[in-house]
Short mmCIF file of C-alpha atoms and ligand atoms in Angstrom, two decimals:
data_model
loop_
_atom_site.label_atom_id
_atom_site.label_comp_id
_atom_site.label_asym_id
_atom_site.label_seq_id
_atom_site.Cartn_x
_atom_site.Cartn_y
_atom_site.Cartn_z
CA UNK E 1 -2.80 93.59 -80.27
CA UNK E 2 -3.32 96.43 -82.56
CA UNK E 3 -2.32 100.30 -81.34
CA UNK E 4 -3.99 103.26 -82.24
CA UNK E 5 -0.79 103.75 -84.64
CA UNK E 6 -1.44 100.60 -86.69
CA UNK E 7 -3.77 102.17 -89.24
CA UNK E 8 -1.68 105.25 -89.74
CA UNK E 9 2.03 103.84 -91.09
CA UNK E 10 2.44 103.99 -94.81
CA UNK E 11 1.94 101.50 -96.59
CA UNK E 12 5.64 100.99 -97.37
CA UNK E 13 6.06 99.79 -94.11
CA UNK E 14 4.61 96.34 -95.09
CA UNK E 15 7.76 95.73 -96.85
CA UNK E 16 9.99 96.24 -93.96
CA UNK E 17 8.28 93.49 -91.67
CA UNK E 18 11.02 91.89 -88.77
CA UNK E 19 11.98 88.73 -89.57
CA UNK E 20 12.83 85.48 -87.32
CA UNK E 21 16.51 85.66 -88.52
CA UNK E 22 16.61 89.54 -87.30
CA UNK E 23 14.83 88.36 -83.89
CA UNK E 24 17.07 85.53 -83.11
CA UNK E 25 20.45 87.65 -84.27
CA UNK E 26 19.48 90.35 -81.37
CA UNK E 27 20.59 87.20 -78.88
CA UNK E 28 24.16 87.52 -81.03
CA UNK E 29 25.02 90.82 -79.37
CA UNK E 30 25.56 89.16 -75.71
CA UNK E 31 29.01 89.77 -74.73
CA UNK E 32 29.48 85.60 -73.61
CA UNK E 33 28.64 84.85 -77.51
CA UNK E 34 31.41 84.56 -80.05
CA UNK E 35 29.73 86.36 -83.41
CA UNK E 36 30.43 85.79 -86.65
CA UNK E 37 27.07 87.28 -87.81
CA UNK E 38 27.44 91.25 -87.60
CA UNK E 39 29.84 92.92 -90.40
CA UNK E 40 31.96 95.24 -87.94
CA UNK E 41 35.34 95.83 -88.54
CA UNK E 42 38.14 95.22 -85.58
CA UNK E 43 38.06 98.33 -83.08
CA UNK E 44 41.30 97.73 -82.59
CA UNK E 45 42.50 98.75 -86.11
CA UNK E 46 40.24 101.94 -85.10
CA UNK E 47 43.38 105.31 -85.61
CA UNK E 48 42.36 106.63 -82.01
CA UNK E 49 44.91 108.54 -81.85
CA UNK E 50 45.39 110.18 -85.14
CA UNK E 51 41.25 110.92 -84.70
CA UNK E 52 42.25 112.84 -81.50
CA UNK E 53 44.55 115.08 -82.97
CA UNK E 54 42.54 115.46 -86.18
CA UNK E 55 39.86 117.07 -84.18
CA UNK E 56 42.30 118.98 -82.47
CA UNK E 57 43.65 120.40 -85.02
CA UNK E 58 40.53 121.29 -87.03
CA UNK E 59 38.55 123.04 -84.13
CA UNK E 60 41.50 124.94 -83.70
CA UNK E 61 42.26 126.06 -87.20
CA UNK E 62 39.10 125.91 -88.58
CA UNK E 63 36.76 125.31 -85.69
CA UNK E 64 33.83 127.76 -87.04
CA UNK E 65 33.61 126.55 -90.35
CA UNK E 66 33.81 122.70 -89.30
CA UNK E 67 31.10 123.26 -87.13
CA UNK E 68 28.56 125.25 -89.90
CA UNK E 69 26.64 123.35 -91.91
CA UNK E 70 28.45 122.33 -95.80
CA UNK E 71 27.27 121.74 -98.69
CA UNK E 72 25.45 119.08 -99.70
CA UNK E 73 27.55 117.25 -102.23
CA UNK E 74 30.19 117.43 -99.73
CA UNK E 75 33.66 118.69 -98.37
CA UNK E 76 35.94 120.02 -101.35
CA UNK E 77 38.98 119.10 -100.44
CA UNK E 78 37.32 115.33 -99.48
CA UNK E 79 36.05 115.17 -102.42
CA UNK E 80 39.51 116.16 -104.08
CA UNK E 81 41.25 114.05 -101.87
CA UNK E 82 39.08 111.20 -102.93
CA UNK E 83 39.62 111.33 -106.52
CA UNK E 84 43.56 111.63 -106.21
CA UNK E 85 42.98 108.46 -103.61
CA UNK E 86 41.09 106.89 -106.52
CA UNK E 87 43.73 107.22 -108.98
CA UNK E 88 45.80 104.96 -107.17
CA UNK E 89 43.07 101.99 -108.38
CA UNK E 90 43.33 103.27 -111.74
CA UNK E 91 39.77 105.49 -111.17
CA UNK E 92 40.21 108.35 -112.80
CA UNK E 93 37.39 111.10 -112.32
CA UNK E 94 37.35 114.53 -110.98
CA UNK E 95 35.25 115.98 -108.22
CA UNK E 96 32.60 116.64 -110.20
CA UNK E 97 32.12 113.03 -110.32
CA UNK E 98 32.30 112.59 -106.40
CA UNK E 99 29.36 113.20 -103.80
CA UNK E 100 29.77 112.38 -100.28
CA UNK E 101 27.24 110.73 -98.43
CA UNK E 102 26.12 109.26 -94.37
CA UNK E 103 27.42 105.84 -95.02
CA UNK E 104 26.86 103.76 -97.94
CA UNK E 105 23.67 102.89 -96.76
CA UNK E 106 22.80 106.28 -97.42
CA UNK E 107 23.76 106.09 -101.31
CA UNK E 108 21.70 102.68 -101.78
CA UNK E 109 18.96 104.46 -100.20
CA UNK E 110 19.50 108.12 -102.70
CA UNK E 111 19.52 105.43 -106.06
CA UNK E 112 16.00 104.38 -104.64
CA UNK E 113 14.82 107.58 -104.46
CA UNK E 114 15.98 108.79 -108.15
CA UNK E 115 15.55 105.30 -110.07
CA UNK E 116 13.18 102.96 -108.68
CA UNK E 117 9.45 103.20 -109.03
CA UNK E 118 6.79 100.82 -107.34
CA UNK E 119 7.69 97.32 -109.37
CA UNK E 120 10.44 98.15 -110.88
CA UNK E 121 12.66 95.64 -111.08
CA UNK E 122 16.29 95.50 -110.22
CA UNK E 123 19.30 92.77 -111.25
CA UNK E 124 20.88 91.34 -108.29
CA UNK E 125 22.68 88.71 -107.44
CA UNK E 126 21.79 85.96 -105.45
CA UNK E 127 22.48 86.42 -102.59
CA UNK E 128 23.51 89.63 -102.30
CA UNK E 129 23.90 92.60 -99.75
CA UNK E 130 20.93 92.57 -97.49
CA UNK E 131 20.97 96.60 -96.73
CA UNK E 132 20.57 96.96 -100.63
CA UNK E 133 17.80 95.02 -100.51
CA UNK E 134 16.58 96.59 -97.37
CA UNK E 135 16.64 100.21 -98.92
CA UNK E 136 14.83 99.17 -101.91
CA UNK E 137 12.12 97.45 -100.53
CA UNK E 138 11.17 100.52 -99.10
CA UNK E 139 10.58 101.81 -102.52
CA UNK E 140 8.72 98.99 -103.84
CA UNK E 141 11.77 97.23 -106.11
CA UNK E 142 11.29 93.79 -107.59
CA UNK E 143 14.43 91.55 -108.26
CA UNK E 144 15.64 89.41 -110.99
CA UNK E 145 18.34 87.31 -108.98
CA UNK E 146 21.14 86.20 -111.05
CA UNK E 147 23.16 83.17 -109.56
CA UNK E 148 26.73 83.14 -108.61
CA UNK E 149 29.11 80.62 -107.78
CA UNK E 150 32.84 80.21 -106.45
CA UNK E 151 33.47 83.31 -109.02
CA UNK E 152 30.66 85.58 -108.31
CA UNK E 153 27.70 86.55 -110.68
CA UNK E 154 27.46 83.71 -112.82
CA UNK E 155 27.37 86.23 -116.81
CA UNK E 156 26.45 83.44 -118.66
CA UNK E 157 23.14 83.56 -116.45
CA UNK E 158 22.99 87.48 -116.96
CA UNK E 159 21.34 87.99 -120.74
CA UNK E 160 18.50 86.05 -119.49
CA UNK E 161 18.29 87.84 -116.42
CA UNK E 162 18.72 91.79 -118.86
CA UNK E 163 15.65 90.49 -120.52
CA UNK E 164 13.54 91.52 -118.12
CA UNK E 165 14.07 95.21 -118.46
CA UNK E 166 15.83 95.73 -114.86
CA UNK E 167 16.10 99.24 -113.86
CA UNK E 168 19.74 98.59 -112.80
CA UNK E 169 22.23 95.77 -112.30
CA UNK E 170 23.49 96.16 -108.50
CA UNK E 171 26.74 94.18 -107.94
CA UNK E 172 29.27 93.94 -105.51
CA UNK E 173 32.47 92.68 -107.44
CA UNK E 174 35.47 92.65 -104.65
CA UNK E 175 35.01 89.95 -101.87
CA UNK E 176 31.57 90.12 -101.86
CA UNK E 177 28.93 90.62 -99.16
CA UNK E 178 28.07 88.22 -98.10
CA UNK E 179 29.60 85.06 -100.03
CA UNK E 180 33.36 86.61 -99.62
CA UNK E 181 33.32 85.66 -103.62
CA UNK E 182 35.42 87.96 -106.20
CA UNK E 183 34.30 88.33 -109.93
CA UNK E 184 37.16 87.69 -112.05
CA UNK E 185 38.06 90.26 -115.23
CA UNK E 186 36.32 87.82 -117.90
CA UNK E 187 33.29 88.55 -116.13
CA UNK E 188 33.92 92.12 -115.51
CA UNK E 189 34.00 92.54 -119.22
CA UNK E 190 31.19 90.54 -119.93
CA UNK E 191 28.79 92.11 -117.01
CA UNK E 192 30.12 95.53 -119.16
CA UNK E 193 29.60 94.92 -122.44
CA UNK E 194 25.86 93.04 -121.73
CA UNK E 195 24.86 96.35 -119.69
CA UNK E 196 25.57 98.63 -122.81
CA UNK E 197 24.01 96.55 -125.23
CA UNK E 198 21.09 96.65 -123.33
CA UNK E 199 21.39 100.01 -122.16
CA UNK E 200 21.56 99.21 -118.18
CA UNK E 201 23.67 101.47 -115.85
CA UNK E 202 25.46 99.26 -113.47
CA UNK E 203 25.42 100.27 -109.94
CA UNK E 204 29.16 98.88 -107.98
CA UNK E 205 28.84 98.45 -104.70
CA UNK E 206 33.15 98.06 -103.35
CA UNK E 207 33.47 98.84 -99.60
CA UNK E 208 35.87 96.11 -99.42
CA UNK E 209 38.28 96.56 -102.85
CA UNK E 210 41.06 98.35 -100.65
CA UNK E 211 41.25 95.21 -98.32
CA UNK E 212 42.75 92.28 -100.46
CA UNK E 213 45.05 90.07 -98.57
CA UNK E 214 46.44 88.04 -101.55
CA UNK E 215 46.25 88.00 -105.24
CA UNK E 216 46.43 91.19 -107.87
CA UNK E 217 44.12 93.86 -107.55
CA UNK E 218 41.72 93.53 -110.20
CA UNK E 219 40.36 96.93 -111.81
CA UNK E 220 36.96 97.84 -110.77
CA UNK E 221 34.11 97.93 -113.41
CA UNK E 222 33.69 101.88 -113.70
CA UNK E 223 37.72 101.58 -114.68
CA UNK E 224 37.01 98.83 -116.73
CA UNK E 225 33.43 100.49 -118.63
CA UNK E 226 35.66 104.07 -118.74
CA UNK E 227 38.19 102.14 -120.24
CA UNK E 228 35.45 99.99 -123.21
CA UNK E 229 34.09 103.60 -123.71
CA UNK E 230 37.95 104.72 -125.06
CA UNK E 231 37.03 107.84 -122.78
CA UNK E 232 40.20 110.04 -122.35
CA UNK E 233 38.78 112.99 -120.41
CA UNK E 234 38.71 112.57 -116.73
CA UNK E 235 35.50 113.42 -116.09
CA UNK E 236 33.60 110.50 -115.97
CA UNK E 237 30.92 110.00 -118.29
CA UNK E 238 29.87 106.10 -118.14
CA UNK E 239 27.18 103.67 -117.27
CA UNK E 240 28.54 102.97 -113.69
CA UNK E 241 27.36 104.43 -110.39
CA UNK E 242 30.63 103.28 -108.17
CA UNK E 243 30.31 103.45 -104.02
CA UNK E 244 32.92 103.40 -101.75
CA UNK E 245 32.94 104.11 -97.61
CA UNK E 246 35.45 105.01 -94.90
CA UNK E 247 33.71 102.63 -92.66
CA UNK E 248 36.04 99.67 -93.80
CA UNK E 249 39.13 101.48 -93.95
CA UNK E 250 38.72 104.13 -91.01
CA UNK E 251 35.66 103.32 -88.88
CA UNK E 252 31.75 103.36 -89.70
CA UNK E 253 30.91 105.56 -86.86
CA UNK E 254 32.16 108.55 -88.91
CA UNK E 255 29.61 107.48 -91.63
CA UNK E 256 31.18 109.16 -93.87
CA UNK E 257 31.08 107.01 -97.63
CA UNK E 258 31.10 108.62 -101.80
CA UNK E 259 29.80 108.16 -104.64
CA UNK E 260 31.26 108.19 -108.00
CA UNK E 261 28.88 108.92 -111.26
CA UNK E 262 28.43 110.94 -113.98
CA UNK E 263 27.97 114.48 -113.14
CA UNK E 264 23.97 114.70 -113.78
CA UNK E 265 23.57 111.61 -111.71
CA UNK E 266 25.40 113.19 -109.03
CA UNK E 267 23.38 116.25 -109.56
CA UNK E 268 20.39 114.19 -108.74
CA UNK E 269 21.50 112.32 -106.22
CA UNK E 270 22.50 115.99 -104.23
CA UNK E 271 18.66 116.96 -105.09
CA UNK E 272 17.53 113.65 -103.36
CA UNK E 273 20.13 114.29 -100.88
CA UNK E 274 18.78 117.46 -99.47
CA UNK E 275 15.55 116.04 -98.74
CA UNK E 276 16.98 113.44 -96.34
CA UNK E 277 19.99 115.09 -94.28
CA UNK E 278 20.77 118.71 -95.69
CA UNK E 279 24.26 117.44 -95.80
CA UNK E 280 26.32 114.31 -94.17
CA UNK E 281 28.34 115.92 -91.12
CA UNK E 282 30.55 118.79 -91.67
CA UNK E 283 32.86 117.94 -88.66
CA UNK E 284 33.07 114.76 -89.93
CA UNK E 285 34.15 115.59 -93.27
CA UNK E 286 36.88 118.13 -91.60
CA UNK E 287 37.84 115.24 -89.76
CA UNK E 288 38.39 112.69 -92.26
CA UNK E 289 40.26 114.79 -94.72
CA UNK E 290 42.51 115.84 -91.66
CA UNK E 291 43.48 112.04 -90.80
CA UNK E 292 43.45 111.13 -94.55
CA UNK E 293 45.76 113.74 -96.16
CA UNK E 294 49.28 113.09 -96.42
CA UNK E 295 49.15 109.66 -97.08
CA UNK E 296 48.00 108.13 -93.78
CA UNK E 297 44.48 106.05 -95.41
CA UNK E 298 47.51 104.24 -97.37
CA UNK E 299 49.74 102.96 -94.33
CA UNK E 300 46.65 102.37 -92.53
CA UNK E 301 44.73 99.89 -95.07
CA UNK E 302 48.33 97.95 -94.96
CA UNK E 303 47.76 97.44 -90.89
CA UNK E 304 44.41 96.49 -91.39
CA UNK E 305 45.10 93.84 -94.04
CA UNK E 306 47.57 92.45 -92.14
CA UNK E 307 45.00 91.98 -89.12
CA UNK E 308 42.66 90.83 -91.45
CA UNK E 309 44.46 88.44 -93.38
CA UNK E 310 45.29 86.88 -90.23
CA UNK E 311 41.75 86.07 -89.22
CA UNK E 312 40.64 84.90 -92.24
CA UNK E 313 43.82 82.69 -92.16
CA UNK E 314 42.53 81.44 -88.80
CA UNK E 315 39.15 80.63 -89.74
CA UNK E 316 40.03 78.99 -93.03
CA UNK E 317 42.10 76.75 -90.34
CA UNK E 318 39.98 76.07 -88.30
CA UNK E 319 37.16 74.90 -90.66
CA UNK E 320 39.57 72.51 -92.32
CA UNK E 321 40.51 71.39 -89.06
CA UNK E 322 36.64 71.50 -87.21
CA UNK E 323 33.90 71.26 -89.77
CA UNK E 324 32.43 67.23 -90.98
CA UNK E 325 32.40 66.66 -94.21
CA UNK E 326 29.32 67.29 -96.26
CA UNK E 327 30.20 71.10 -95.17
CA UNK E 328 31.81 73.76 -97.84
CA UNK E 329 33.28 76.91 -97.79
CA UNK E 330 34.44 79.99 -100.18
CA UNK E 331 38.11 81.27 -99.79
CA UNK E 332 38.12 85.06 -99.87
CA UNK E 333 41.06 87.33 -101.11
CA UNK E 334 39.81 90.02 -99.15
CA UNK E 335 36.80 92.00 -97.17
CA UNK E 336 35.43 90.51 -93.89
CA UNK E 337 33.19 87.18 -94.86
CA UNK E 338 33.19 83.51 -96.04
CA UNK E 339 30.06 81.87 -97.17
CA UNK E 340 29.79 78.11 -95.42
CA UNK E 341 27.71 75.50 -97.19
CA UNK E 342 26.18 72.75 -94.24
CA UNK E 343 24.82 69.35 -94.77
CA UNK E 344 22.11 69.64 -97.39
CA UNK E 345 19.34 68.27 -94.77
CA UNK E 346 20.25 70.97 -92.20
CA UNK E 347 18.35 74.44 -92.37
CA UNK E 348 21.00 76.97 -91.32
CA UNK E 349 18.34 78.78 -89.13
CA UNK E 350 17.40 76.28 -87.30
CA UNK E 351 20.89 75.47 -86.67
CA UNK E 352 21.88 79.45 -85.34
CA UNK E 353 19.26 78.19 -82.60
CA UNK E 354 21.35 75.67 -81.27
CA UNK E 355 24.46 77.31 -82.22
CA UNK E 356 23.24 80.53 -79.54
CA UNK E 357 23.00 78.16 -76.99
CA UNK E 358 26.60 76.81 -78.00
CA UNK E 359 27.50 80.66 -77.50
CA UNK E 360 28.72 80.91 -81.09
CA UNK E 361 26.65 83.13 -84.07
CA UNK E 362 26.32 83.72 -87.13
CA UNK E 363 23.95 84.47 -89.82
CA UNK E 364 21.92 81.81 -91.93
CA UNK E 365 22.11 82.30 -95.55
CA UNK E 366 18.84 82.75 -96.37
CA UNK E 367 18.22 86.66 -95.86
CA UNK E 368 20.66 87.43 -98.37
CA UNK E 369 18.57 86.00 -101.12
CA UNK E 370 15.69 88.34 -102.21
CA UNK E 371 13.55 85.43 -103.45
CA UNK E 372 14.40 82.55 -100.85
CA UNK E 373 17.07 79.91 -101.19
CA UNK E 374 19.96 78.76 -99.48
CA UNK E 375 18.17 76.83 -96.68
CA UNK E 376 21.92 75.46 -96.27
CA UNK E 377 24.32 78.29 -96.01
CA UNK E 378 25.91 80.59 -93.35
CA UNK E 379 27.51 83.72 -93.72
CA UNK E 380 30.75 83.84 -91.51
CA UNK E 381 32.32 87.48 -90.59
CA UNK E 382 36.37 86.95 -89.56
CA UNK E 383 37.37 90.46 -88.61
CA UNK E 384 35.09 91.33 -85.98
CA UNK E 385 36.52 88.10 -83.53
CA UNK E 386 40.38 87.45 -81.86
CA UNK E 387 42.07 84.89 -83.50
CA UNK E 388 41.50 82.62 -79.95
CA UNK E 389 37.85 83.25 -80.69
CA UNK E 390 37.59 82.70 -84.15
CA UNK E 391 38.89 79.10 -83.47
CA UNK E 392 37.20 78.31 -80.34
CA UNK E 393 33.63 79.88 -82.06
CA UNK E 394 34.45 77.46 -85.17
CA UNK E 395 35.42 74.23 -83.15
CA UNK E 396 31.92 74.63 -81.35
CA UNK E 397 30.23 75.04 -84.91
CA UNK E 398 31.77 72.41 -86.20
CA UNK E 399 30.88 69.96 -83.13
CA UNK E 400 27.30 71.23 -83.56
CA UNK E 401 27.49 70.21 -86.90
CA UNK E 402 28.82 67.28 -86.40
CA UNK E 403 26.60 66.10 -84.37
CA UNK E 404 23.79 67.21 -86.38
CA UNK E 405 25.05 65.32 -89.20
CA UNK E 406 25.17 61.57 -87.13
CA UNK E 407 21.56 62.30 -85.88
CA UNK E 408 20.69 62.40 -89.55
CA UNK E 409 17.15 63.74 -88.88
CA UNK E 410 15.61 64.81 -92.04
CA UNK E 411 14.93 68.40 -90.46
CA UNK E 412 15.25 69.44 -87.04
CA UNK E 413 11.60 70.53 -86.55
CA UNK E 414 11.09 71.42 -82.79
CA UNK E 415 14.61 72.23 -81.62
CA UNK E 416 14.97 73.92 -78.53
CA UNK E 417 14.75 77.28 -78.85
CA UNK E 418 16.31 79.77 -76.87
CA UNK E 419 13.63 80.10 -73.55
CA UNK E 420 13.84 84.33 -74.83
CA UNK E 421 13.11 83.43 -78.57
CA UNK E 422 10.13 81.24 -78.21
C1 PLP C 501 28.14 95.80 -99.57
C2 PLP C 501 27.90 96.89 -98.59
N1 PLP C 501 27.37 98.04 -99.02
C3 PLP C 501 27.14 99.05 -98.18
C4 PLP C 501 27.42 98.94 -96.84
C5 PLP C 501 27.12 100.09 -95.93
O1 PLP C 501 28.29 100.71 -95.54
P1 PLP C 501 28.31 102.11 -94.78
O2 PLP C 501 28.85 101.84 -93.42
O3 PLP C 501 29.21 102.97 -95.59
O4 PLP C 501 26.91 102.65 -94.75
C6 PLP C 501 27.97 97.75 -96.34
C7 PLP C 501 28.26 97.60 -94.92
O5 PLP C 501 28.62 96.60 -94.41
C8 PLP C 501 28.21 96.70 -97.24
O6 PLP C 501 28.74 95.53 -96.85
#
């Protein structure tokens, strides 16, 4: 039925339409349902405590000025701390080069605002990070998907792909959103050297980079285009926008994320910035740099690997032990996801239908790919679940599957939905 507001939204709004995936992943929030769909870190690697005396501490010593409102590129000494926090993964920028935003989400949704206009059309891979895709749409982007495989954005693929006059490539290179996939350095310096020869800023998306559970760090690609450029100054100058968050490696809730860029992107992106919030919370900020100074972020990413590592151990278990054959997965070296590949004749949405009855979620494949695909793949989150859970939730995929598989039915047209869903 239409309301009397139907006629008045913007037309923007078309782009933002709910989709069956986002209907049937509201049922994944019941507390009797093991999810693997949303992307939440454990809240028990949450510092409670150190939070609590943080806050303490900074209404007491500073409790007037926490509480004003900042500026809007953010906290100084954040942003300082941030740089010399960067340094220790070979990023090597000043605060000039730093802006703080509300979350990640927040700087996806600032690069829309300053680069994209209606059709423009943006490199991504495929899939790739649905909020990306989310913020964009808003703004009327068009994507040029590049495939990836066991080693992220297929580069070989990505001259093809440049031809098409993309506004920007967006890539995620550490343990990837959603396919858990890592780009190795050959590709690094390929995806680097492609962008400058066809003049294309790169925008890195790394909320996970800090939480690698085997294997060498690898240096991100602003390192890696500061290093092509021979630049020596520490001011960074490149072709890389780099974003980074505190809601992996202290808790989202804060939403409290930077951005690293040259200094008259950053200028821009504070313009853009002022239009939306002013400022991200000063508290916040106060808070952060309180709990971060003094080297706690550093003991604190090695608890939360540990956790991590442990899960993703787990779940790597129990789909060797629980999943029929015909079925594939990725093995991360980090973040919070694997990417599961199901019998080709199975439609992964379809099969989250039957899985919610099983009590077990996750989410299909297919919304992380801008222009369709990947009828047949799952994305799997390991953090967010106990370890008892993680291998109970898997066994009762795995039976589902299973059983899927014998039945052999072409497609599974007319399964039982949930009695809520249809
Ligand atoms: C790839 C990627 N980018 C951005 C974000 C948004 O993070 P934030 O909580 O900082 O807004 C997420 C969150 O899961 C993410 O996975």
């Amino acid at each position: 039925m239409q309301t009397p507001w139907e006629h008045r939204y913007a037309n923007r709004l078309k782009n933002m339409g709910s989709s069956v995936i986002r209907e049937l992943l509201k049922f994944t929030e019941s507390p009797d349902i093991i999810s693997f769909a949303g992307g939440l870190p454990a809240p028990d690697v949450f510092p409670v405590e150190e939070f609590a005396e943080a806050c303490n501490k900074v209404l007491k010593e500073q409790g007037p000025s926490a509480l004003q409102y900042g500026t809007t590129d953010g906290y100084l000494p954040l942003r300082e701390m941030i740089a010399r926090h960067s340094l220790r993964y070979g990023i090597n920028i000043t605060p000039d080069n730093v802006m703080i935003t509300s979350g990640s989400q927040q700087a996806l949704d600032l690069l829309g605002r300053i680069f994209i206009n209606r059709g423009d059309r943006i490199l991504v891979e495929a899939p790739t990070y649905l909020g990306a895709l989310q913020a964009w749409n808003a703004y009327g982007a068009e994507y040029v998907p590049v495939p990836s495989d066991k080693n992220g954005m297929i580069t070989d693929a990505l001259e093809e792909a440049l031809r098409y006059g993309p506004k920007f490539i967006y890539v995620l290179p550490n343990f990837q959103n959603p396919t858990g996939v890592t780009i190795p350095l050959e590709r690094r310096m390929q995806l680097i050297e492609l962008a400058d020869r066809y003049g294309v800023p790169i925008v890195e998306d790394d909320p996970y980079g800090q939480l690698r559970y085997e294997g060498e760090h690898l240096p991100s690609v602003v390192v890696l285009d500061d290093h092509y450029r021979g630049n020596s100054h520490t001011t960074y100058h490149g072709n890389v926008i780099y974003l980074s968050t505190f809601s992996k490696i202290l808790a989202p809730g804060l939403r409290l994320a930077w951005v690293v860029a040259p200094p008259e992107v950053i200028r821009k992106m504070v313009m853009a910035k002022q239009g939306a919030d002013l400022h991200t919370a000063t508290f916040n900020q106060y808070v952060a740099y309180e709990v971060g100074k003094g080297g706690f972020l550093d003991r604190h990413i090695l608890k939360i690997r540990r956790v991590y590592r442990e899960r993703r151990d787990v779940m790597l278990g129990a789909l060797d032990s629980y999943f029929p054959a015909g079925t594939d997965w990725t093995h991360p070296e980090g973040g919070l996801f694997l990417w599961g590949t199901i019998q080709e004749h199975l439609n992964s949405t379809d099969v989250l239908k039957l899985a919610i009855e099983r009590k077990v979620a996750f989410v299909p494949g297919e919304s992380f790919f801008p222009l369709g695909g990947g009828k047949n793949t799952m994305r799997l989150n390991f953090s967010n679940a106990s370890p008892e859970n993680i291998r109970e939730g898997i066994f009762r995929l795995g039976k589902l599957l299973q059983e899927l598989g014998e039945s052999d039915k072409p497609k599974m047209a007319g399964s039982t939905l949930p009695a809520v869903v249809a």
